[in-house]
Short mmCIF file of C-alpha atoms and ligand atoms in Angstrom, two decimals:
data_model
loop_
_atom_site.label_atom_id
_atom_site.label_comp_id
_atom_site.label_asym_id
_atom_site.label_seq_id
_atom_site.Cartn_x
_atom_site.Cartn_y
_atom_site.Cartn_z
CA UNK A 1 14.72 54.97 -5.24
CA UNK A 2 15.66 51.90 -6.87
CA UNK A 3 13.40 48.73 -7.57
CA UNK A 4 14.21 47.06 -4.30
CA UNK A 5 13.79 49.68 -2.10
CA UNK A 6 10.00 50.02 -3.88
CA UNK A 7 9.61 46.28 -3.01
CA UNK A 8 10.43 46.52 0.39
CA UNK A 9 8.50 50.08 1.33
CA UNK A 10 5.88 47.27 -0.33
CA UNK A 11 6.13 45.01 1.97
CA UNK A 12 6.44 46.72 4.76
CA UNK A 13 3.09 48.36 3.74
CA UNK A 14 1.29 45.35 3.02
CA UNK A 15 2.64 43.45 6.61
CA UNK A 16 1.56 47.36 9.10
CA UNK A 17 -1.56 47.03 7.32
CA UNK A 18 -2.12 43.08 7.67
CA UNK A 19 -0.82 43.51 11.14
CA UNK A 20 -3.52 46.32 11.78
CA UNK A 21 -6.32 44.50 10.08
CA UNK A 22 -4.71 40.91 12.78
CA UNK A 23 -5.24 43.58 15.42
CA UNK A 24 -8.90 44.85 14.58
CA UNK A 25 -10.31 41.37 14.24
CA UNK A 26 -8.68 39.97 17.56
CA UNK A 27 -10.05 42.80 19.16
CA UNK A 28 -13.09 42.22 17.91
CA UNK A 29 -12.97 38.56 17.91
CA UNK A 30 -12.14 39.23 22.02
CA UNK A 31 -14.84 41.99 21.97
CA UNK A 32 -17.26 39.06 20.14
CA UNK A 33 -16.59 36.52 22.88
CA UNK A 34 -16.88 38.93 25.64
CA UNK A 35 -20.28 40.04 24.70
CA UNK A 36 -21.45 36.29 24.23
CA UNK A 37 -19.96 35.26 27.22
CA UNK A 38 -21.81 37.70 29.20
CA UNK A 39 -24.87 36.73 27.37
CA UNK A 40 -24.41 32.97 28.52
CA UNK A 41 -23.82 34.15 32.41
CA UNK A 42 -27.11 36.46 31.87
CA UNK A 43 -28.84 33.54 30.39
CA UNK A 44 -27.22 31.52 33.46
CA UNK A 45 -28.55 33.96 35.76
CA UNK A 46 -32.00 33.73 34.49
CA UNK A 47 -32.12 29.99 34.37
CA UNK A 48 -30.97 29.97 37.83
CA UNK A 49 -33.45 32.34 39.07
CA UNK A 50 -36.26 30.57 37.00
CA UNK A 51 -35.11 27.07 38.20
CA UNK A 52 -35.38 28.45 42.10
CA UNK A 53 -38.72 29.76 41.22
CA UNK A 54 -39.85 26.30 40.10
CA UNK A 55 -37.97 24.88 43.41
CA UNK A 56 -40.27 27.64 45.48
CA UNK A 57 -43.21 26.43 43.56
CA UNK A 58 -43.10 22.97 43.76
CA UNK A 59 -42.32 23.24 47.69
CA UNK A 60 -45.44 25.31 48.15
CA UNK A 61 -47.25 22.65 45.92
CA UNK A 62 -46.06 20.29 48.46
CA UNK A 63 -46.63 22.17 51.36
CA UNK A 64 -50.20 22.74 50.25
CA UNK A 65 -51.04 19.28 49.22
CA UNK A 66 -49.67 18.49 52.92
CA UNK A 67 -51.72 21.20 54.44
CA UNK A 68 -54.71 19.78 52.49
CA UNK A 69 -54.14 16.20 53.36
CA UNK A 70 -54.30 17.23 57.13
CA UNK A 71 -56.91 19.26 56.67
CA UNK A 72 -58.76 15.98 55.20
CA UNK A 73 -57.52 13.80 57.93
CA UNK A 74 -58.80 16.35 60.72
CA UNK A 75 -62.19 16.33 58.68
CA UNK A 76 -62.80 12.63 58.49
CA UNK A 77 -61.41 11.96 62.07
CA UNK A 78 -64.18 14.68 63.35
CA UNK A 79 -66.73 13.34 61.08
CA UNK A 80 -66.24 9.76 62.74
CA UNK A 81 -66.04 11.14 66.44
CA UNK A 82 -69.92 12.61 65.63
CA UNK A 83 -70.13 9.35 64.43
CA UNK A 84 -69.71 7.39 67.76
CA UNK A 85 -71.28 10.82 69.39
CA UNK A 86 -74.66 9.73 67.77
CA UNK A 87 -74.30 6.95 68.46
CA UNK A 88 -74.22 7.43 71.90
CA UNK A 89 -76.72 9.85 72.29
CA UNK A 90 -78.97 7.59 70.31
CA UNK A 91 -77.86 4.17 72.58
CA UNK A 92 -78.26 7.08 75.75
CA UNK A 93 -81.91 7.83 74.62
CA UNK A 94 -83.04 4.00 73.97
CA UNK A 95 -81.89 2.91 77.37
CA UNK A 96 -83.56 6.80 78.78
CA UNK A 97 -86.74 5.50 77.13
CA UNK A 98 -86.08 1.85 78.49
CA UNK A 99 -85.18 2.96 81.86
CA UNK A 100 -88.36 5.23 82.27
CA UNK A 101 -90.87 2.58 80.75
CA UNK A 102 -89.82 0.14 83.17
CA UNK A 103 -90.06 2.66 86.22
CA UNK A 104 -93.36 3.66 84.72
CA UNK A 105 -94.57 -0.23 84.71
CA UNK A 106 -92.69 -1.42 87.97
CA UNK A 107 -93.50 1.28 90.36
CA UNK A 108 -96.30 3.53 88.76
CA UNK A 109 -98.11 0.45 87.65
CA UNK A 110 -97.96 -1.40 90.84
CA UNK A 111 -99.03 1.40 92.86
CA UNK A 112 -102.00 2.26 90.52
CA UNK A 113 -103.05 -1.40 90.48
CA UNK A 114 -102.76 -1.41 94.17
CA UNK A 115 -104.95 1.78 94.80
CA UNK A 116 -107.28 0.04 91.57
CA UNK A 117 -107.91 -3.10 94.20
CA UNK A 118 -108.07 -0.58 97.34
CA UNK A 119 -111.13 1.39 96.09
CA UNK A 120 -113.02 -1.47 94.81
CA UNK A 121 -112.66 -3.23 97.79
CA UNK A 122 -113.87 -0.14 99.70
CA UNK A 123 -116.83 0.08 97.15
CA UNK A 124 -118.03 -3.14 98.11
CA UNK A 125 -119.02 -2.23 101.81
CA UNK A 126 -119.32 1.32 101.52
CA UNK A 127 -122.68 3.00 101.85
CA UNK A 128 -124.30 5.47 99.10
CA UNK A 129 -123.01 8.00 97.72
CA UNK A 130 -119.86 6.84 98.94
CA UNK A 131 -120.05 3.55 96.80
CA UNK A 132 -120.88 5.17 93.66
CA UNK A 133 -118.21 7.89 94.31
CA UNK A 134 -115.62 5.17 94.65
CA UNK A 135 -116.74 3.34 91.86
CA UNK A 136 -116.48 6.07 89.94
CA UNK A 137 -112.82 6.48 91.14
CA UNK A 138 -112.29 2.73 90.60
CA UNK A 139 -113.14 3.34 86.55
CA UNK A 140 -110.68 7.09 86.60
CA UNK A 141 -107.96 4.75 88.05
CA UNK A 142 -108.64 1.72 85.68
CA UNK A 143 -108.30 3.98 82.84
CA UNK A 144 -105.38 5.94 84.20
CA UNK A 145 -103.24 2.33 84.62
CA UNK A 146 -104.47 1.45 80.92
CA UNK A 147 -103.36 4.87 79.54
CA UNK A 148 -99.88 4.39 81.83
CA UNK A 149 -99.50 0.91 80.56
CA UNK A 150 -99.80 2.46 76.44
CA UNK A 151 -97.27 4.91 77.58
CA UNK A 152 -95.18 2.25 78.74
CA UNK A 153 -95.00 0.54 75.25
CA UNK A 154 -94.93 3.62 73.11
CA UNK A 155 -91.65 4.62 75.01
CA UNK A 156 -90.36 1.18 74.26
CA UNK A 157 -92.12 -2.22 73.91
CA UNK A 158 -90.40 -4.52 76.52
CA UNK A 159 -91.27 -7.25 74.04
CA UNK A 160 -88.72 -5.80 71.82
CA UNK A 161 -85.88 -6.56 74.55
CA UNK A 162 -87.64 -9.75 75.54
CA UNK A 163 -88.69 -11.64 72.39
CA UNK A 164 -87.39 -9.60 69.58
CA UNK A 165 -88.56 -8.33 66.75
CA UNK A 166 -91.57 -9.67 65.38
CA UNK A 167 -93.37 -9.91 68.44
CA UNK A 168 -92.46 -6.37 69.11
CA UNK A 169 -93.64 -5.99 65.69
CA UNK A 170 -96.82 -7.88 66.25
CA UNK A 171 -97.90 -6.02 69.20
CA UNK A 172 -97.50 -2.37 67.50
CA UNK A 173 -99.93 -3.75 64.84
CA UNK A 174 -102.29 -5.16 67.30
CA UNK A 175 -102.47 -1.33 68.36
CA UNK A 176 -102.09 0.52 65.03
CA UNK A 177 -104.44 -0.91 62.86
CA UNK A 178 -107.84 -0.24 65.13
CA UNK A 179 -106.36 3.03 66.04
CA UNK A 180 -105.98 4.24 62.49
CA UNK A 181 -108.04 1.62 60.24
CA UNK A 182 -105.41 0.87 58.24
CA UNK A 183 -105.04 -2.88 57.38
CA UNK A 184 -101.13 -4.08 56.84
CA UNK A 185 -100.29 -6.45 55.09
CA UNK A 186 -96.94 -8.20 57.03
CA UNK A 187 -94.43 -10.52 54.81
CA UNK A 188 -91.01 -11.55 56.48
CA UNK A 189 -88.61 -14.29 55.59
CA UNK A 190 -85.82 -15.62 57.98
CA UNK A 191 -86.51 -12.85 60.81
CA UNK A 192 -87.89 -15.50 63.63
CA UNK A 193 -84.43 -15.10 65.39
CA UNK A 194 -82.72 -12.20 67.35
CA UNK A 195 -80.59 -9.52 65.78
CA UNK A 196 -78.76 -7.66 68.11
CA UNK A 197 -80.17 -5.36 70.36
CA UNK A 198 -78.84 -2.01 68.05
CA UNK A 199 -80.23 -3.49 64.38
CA UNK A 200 -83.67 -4.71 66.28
CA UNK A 201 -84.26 -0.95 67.78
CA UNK A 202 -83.60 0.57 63.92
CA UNK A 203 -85.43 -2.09 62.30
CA UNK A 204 -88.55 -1.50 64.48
CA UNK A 205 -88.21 2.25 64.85
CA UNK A 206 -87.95 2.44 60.75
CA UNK A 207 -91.26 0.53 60.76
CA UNK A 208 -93.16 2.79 63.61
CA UNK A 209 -91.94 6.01 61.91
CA UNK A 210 -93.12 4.86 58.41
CA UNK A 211 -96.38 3.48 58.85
CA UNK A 212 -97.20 6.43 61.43
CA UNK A 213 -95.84 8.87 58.37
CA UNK A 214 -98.46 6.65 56.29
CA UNK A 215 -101.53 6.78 58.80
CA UNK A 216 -100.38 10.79 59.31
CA UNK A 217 -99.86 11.69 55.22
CA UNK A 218 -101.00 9.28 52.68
CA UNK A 219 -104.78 8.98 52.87
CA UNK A 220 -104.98 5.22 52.52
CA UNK A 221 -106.45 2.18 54.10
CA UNK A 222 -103.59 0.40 53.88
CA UNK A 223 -99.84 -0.38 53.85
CA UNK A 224 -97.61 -2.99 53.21
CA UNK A 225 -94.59 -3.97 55.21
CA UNK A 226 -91.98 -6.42 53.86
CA UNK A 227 -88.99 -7.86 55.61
CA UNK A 228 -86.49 -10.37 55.18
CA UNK A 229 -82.99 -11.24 56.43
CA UNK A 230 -80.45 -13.08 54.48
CA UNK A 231 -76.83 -14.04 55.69
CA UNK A 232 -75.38 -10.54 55.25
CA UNK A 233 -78.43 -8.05 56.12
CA UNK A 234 -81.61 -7.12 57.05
CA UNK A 235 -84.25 -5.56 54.63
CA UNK A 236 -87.40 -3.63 55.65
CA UNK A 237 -89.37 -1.84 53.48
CA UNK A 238 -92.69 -0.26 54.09
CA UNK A 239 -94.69 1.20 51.10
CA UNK A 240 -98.35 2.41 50.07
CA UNK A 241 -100.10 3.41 47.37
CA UNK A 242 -101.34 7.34 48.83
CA UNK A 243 -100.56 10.83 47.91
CA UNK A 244 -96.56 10.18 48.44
CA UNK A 245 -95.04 13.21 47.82
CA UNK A 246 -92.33 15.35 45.96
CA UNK A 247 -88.53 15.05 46.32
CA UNK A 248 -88.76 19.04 47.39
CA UNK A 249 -90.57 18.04 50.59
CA UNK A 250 -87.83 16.21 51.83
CA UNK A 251 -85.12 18.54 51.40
CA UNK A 252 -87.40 20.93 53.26
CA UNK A 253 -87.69 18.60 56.11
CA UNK A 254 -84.20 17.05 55.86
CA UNK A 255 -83.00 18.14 59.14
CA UNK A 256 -85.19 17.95 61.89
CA UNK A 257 -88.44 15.31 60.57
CA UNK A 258 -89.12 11.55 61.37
CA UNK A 259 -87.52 10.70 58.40
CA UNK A 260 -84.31 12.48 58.77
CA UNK A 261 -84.15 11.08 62.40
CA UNK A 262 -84.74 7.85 60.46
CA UNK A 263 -81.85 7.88 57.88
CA UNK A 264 -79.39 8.75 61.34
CA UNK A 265 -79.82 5.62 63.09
CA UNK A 266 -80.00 3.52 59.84
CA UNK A 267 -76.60 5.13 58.53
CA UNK A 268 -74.67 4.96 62.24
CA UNK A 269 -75.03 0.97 61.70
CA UNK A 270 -73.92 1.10 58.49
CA UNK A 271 -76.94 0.69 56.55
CA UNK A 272 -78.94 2.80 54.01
CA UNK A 273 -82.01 4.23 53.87
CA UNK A 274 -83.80 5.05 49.87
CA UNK A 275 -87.42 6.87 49.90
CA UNK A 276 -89.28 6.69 46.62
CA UNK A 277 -91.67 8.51 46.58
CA UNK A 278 -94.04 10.43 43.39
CA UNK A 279 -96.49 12.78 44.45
CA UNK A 280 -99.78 10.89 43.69
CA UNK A 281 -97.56 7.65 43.33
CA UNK A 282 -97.27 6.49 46.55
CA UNK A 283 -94.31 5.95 48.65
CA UNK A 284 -91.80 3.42 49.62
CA UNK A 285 -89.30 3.31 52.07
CA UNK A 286 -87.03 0.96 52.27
CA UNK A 287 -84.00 0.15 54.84
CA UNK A 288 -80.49 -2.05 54.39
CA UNK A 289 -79.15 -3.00 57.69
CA UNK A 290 -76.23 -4.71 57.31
CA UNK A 291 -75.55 -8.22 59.79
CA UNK A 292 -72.53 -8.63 61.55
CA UNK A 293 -70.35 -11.20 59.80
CA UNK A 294 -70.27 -13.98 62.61
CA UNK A 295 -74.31 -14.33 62.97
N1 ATP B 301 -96.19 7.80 53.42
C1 ATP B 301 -96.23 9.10 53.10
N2 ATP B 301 -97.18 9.56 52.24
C2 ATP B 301 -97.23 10.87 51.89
N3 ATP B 301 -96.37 11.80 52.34
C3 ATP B 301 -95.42 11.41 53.19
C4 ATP B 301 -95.28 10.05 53.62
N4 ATP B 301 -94.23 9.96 54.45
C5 ATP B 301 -93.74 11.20 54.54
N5 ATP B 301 -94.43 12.07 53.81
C6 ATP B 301 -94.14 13.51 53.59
O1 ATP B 301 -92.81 13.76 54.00
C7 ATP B 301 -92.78 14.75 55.01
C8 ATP B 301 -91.66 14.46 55.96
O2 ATP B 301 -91.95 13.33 56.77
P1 ATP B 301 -91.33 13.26 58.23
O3 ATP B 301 -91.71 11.95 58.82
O4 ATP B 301 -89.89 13.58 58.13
O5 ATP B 301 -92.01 14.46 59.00
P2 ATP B 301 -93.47 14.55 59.61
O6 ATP B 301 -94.15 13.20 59.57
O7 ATP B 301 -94.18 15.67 58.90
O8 ATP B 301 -93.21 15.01 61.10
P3 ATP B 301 -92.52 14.13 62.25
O9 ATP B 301 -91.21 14.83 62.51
O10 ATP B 301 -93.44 14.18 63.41
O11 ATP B 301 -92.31 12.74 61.75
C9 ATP B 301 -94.16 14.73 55.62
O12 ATP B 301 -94.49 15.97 56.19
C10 ATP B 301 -95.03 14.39 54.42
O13 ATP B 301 -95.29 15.56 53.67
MG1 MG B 302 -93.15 11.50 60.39
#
């Protein structure tokens, strides 16, 4: 073989083997991007899935915070129909009491008073023992019409209807201090004018409650009762200095006592009701009824 013939055997080599090594590395190049490509659709996949995850998520997030919102809105919208409920029942018992204190003094009353004048106009002419009998009947039926008449007032004081407060006030003192022998001391600003008819009831109920709790519970001989009005409400407190008590006892009691009853009626007119009280420290109790805005 002569020199060129060598050269070109050469070549040829050189150019089968470049052309094979071309080959490998496009096949591998392709083989490269196949593998990477179906890395980035896996990777795709995933995302996707992961992104319609988040989608699911945040729908249920939505739903729940919906489902919760309703759930709040049903709440408050039952809370305020046992509102007005209360309300009612409490308005329904006041005019009950009203209703039965007047038939008790209009009809009761009259008839008692007119069989009170019957017997001791028979007493007069009758002969012994009849005389003393009906005299004896004529004292039954005076103290009968006296305990009817107290019966009349405890249900409710038609002075509280007539003249308002502090005569209704007033007149329940008149009573409680000989029956108990506690002396009160009364302060009031601005109350010698009506309230209406709702605020007057709580007002005076708050006050019977308390100073019968203090008569009942405290061991004292006396109380104090305090109230004023200013433009925007009406304050009553009553307070003495006996036994009081511990904040135990009135979570004990909180559902069913005079006091609970008492927090009801002041919180279905708005107002608010704070007890202090210290066992040996005495208590105070005192009420915050707001005023409608036009009086
Ligand atoms: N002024 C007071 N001094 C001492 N303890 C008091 C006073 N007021 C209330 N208490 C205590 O608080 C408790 C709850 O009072 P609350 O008026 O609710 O019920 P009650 O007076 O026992 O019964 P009722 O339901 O007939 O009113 C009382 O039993 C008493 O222990
Ligand atoms: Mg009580």
């Amino acid at each position: 073989m002569d020199q060129i013939d060598k050269r070109a055997d050469l070549f040829w080599s050189v150019k089968r083997v470049s052309f094979t090594l071309v080959s490998i590395l496009t096949v591998s190049l392709a083989g490269a991007g196949l593998w990477h490509y179906r890395s980035v659709l896996k990777l795709n996949r995933h995302l996707a899935t992961a992104l319609a995850e988040v989608q699911h998520q945040r729908m249920m997030i939505e739903q729940t915070s919906a489902q919760r919102q309703w759930y709040e809105d049903e709440l408050r919208t039952s809370a305020q129909q046992l509102q007005a409920l209360s309300r009612r029942l409490l308005e329904a018992h006041e005019r009950e009491r009203r209703a039965i204190a007047r038939e008790l003094h209009d009809e009761i009353g009259q008839v008692l008073t007119g069989l009170k004048l019957t017997l001791s106009t028979a007493a007069v002419d009758a002969p012994e023992p009849l005389a003393t009998s009906l005299n004896e009947a004529h004292a039954a039926m005076s103290e009968l019409l006296a305990r009817v008449r107290a019966l009349t007032l405890d249900l409710r004081p038609a002075l509280l209807d007539d003249l308002g407060l502090l005569p209704a006030l007033g007149w329940f003192l008149d009573r409680y201090v000989p029956r108990t022998g506690i002396k009160v001391d009364l302060r009031h600003s601005g109350i010698e004018r009506r309230f209406p008819s709702e605020l007057e009831t709580t007002a005076y109920r708050t006050i019977q409650e308390a100073l019968t709790n203090v008569a009942r519970h405290a061991g004292v001989d006396q109380a104090k009762v305090r109230i004023f009005a200013s433009a925007e409400q009406l304050v009553v407190q009553v307070s003495d200095d006996g036994i009081g008590f511990a904040s135990t006892t009135l979570a004990n009691t909180a559902t069913s006592g005079g006091l609970s009853g008492m927090r009801e009626r002041i919180q279905l007119i708005g107002g608010t009701l704070s007890i202090e009280a210290q066992p040996g420290e005495g208590t105070e109790i005192t009420a915050e009824l707001p005023l409608p805005t036009f009086m």
